[in-house]
Short mmCIF file of C-alpha atoms in Angstrom, two decimals:
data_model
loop_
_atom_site.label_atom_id
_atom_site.label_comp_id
_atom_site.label_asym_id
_atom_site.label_seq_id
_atom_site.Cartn_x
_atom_site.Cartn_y
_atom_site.Cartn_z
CA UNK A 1 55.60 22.14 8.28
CA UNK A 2 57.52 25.22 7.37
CA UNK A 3 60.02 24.57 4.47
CA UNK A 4 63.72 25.99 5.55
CA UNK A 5 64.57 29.09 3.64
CA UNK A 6 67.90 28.82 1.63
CA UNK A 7 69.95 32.08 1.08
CA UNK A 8 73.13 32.96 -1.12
CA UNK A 9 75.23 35.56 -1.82
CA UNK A 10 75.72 35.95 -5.38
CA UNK A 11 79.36 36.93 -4.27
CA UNK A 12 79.88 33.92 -2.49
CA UNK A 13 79.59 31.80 -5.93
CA UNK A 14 82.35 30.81 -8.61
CA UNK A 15 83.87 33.89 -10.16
CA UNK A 16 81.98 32.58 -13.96
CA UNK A 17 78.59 31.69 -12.86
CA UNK A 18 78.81 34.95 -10.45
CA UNK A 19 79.42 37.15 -13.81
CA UNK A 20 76.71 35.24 -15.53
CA UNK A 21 74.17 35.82 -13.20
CA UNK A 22 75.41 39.65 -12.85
CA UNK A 23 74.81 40.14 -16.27
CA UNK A 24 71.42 38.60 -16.59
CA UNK A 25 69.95 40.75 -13.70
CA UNK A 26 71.45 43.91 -15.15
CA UNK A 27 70.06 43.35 -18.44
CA UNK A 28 67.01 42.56 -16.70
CA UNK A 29 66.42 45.37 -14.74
CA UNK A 30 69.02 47.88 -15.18
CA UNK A 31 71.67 49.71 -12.91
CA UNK A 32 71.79 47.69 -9.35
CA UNK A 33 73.94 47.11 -6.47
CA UNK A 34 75.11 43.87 -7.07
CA UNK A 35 76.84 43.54 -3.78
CA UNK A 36 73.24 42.75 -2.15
CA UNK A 37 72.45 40.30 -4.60
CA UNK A 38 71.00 37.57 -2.69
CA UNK A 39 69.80 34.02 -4.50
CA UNK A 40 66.86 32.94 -2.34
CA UNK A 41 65.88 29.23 -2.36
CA UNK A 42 63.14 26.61 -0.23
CA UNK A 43 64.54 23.28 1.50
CA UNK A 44 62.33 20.44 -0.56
CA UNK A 45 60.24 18.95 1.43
CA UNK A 46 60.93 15.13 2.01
CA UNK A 47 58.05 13.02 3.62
CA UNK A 48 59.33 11.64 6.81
CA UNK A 49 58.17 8.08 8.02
CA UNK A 50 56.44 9.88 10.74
CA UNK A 51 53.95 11.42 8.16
CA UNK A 52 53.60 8.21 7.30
CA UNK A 53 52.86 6.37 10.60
CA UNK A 54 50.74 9.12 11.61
CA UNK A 55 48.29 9.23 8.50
CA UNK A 56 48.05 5.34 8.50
CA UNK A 57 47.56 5.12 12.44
CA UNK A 58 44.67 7.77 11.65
CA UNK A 59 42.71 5.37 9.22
CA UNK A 60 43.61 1.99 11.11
CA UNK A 61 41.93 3.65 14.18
CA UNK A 62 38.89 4.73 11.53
CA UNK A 63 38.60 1.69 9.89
CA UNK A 64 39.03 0.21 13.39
CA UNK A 65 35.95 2.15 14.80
CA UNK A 66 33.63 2.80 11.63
CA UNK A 67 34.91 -0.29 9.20
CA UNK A 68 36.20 0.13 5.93
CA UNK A 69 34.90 2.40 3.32
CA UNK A 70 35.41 4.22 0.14
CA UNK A 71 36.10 7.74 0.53
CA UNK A 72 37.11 10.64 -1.67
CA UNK A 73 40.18 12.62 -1.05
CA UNK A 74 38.42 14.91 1.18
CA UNK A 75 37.57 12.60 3.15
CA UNK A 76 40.66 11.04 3.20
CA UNK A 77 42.48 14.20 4.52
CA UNK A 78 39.83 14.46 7.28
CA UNK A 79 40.44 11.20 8.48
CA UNK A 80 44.33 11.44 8.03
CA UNK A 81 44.49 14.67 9.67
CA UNK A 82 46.63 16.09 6.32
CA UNK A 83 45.58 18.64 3.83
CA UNK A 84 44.00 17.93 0.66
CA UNK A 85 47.20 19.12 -1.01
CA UNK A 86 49.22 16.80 1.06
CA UNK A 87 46.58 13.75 0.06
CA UNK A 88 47.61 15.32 -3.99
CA UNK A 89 51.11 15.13 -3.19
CA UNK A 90 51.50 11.58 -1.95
CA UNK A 91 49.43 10.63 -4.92
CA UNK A 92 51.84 11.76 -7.04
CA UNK A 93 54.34 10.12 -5.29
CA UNK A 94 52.96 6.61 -4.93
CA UNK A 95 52.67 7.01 -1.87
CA UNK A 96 48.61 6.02 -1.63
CA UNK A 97 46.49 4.80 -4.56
CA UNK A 98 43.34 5.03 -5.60
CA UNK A 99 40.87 3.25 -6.62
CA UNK A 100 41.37 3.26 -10.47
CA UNK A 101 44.59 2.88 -10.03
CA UNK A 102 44.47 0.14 -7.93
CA UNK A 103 41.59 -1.22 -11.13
CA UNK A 104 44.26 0.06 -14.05
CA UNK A 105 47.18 -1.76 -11.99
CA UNK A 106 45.17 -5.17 -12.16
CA UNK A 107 43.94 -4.42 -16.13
CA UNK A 108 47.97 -4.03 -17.12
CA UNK A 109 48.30 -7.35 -15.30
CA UNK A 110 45.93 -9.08 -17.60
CA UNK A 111 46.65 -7.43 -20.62
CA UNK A 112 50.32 -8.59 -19.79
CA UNK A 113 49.24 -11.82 -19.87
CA UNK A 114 47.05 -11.59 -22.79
CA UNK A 115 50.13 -10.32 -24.71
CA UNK A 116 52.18 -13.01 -23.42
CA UNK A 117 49.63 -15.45 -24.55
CA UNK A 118 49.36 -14.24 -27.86
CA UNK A 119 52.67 -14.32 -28.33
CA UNK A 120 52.68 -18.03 -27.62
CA UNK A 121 49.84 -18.87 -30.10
CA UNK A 122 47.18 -18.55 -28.74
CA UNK A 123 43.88 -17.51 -30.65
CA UNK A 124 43.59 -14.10 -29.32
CA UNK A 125 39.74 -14.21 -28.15
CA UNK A 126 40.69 -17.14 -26.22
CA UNK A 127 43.55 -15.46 -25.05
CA UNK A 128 41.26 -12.32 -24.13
CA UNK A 129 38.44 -14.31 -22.32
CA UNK A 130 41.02 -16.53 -20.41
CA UNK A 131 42.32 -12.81 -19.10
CA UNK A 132 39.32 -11.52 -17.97
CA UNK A 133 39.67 -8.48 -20.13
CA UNK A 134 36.46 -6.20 -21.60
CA UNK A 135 36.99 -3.72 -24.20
CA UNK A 136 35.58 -0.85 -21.47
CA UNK A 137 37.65 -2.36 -18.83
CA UNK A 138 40.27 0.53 -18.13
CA UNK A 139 37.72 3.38 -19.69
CA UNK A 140 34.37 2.54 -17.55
CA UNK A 141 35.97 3.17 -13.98
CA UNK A 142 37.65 6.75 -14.85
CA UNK A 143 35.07 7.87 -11.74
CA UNK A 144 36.91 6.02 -9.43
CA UNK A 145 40.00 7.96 -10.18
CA UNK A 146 39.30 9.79 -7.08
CA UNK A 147 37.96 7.20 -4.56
CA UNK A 148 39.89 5.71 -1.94
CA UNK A 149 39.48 2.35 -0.42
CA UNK A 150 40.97 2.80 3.20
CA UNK A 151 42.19 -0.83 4.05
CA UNK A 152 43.69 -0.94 0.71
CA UNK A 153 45.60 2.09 1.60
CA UNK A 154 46.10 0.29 4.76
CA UNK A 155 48.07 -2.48 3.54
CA UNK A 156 50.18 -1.00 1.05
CA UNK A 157 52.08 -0.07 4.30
#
């Protein structure tokens, strides 16, 4: 989807931030015609909840068909019918999670707990085998950082 393209004259802004940015560009780059001085800008993109409903109706009718699996992001955007940039983007957005952090999610649980039962006395290796917890725990699974479990994804929406 095309971003919408944003123009400005710079003589259509506040008389002080129009002689600011008059006097930047000339000591930038010289003598110009500041009467075509345009400020040029791109609409941000906001995910719509039809992205959404598409991408996750893609991998309910995969899962549906194939069963679940554990796929890497490629993958993912193959099966979601998005780029691979898109798959990067809702990443960073919460939008899907992977695998680790799915794993890193449930470790911060436990070690929550651990704390909290530390704090109330306990003997801190019974504390630490009562959580669960290894000392590799959140280090060992850095190779599922960018693995994707599709049902999981599924029912975060």
């Amino acid at each position: 989807m095309r971003r919408k393209k944003i123009t400005v004259s710079v003589n259509e802004l506040p008389e002080e931030i129009k002689t600011g940015v008059i006097e930047y560009i000339e000591k930038k780059n010289g003598n110009m015609d500041n009467s075509t001085l345009m400020i040029v800008g791109l609409e941000q993109h906001i995910y719509t909840p039809k992205c959404h409903i598409d991408f996750i109706k893609r991998l309910k009718k995969y899962v549906h068909i194939n069963g679940n699996r554990i796929v890497c992001k490629k993958e993912l955007a193959a099966i979601g019918g998005i780029s691979r940039p898109t798959i990067d983007k809702m990443i960073d957005n919460g939008i899907i999670l992977s695998e680790y952090s799915f794993k890193l999610r449930d470790y911060l649980e436990r070690r929550k707990r651990y704390e909290e039962l530390v704090n109330n006395g306990f003997d801190t290796s019974d504390a630490y085998e009562s959580c669960g917890l290894s000392f590799s725990y959140p280090y060992a699974e850095f190779e599922l950082k960018n693995t994707f479990d599709l049902q999981k994804i599924i029912d975060l929406f």
